[in-house]
mmCIF file of C-alpha atoms in Angstrom:
data_model
loop_
_atom_site.group_PDB
_atom_site.id
_atom_site.type_symbol
_atom_site.label_atom_id
_atom_site.label_comp_id
_atom_site.label_asym_id
_atom_site.label_seq_id
_atom_site.Cartn_x
_atom_site.Cartn_y
_atom_site.Cartn_z
ATOM 1 C CA MET A 1233 -2.274 17.648 -26.728
ATOM 2 C CA ASN A 1234 0.399 17.672 -29.406
ATOM 3 C CA PRO A 1235 1.153 20.146 -32.208
ATOM 4 C CA SER A 1236 -0.383 17.898 -34.857
ATOM 5 C CA SER A 1237 -3.781 18.186 -33.183
ATOM 6 C CA ASP A 1238 -4.049 21.965 -33.784
ATOM 7 C CA ALA A 1239 -6.677 21.412 -36.472
ATOM 8 C CA GLU A 1240 -8.885 19.613 -33.951
ATOM 9 C CA CYS A 1241 -8.424 22.141 -31.136
ATOM 10 C CA ARG A 1242 -11.561 24.159 -30.487
ATOM 11 C CA GLU A 1243 -9.653 27.142 -29.093
ATOM 12 C CA CYS A 1244 -7.409 27.267 -32.173
ATOM 13 C CA GLN A 1245 -10.497 27.171 -34.384
ATOM 14 C CA ASP A 1246 -12.212 29.903 -32.372
ATOM 15 C CA LEU A 1247 -9.172 32.177 -32.519
ATOM 16 C CA ASP A 1248 -8.824 31.622 -36.272
ATOM 17 C CA ALA A 1249 -12.507 32.442 -36.775
ATOM 18 C CA ALA A 1250 -12.245 35.562 -34.612
ATOM 19 C CA GLU A 1251 -9.224 36.724 -36.604
ATOM 20 C CA ALA A 1252 -11.037 36.123 -39.897
ATOM 21 C CA GLU A 1253 -14.050 38.108 -38.681
ATOM 22 C CA ALA A 1254 -11.830 40.955 -37.481
ATOM 23 C CA ARG A 1255 -10.130 41.103 -40.860
ATOM 24 C CA ARG A 1256 -13.500 40.982 -42.611
ATOM 25 C CA VAL A 1257 -14.597 44.126 -40.772
ATOM 26 C CA ARG A 1258 -11.119 45.641 -41.182
ATOM 27 C CA ASP A 1259 -10.328 45.659 -37.474
ATOM 28 C CA GLU A 1260 -6.596 45.034 -37.749
ATOM 29 C CA SER A 1261 -6.032 45.705 -34.050
ATOM 30 C CA ARG A 1262 -8.387 42.876 -33.103
ATOM 31 C CA ALA A 1263 -6.889 40.620 -35.787
ATOM 32 C CA THR A 1264 -3.450 41.209 -34.288
ATOM 33 C CA ASP A 1265 -4.790 40.447 -30.812
ATOM 34 C CA CYS A 1266 -6.156 37.137 -32.113
ATOM 35 C CA ARG A 1267 -2.799 36.191 -33.621
ATOM 36 C CA VAL A 1268 -1.012 36.988 -30.353
ATOM 37 C CA LEU A 1269 -3.532 34.993 -28.331
ATOM 38 C CA ARG A 1270 -3.210 32.038 -30.723
ATOM 39 C CA LYS A 1271 0.591 32.052 -30.431
ATOM 40 C CA ARG A 1272 0.312 32.107 -26.633
ATOM 41 C CA HIS A 1273 -2.221 29.295 -26.751
ATOM 42 C CA LEU A 1274 -0.002 27.220 -29.055
ATOM 43 C CA ALA A 1275 2.921 27.626 -26.685
ATOM 44 C CA ALA A 1276 0.913 26.851 -23.557
ATOM 45 C CA GLU A 1277 -1.331 24.055 -24.814
ATOM 46 C CA HIS A 1278 0.468 22.539 -27.784
ATOM 47 C CA GLY A 1279 4.057 22.973 -26.681
ATOM 48 C CA GLU A 1280 5.039 25.050 -29.691
ATOM 49 C CA ARG A 1281 7.691 27.703 -29.376
ATOM 50 C CA PRO A 1282 6.470 31.273 -29.892
#
């Protein structure tokens, strides 16, 4: 998978949705966790640098 396919990646979409929900309920700790997990995922699966 390449970096340009992020928009099509189900895990990226799920992490973005989880972050949005966390922010909606004002759970900033969970939102931060989602951002960290997404960065790790991008590095591992899409070859992006953290």
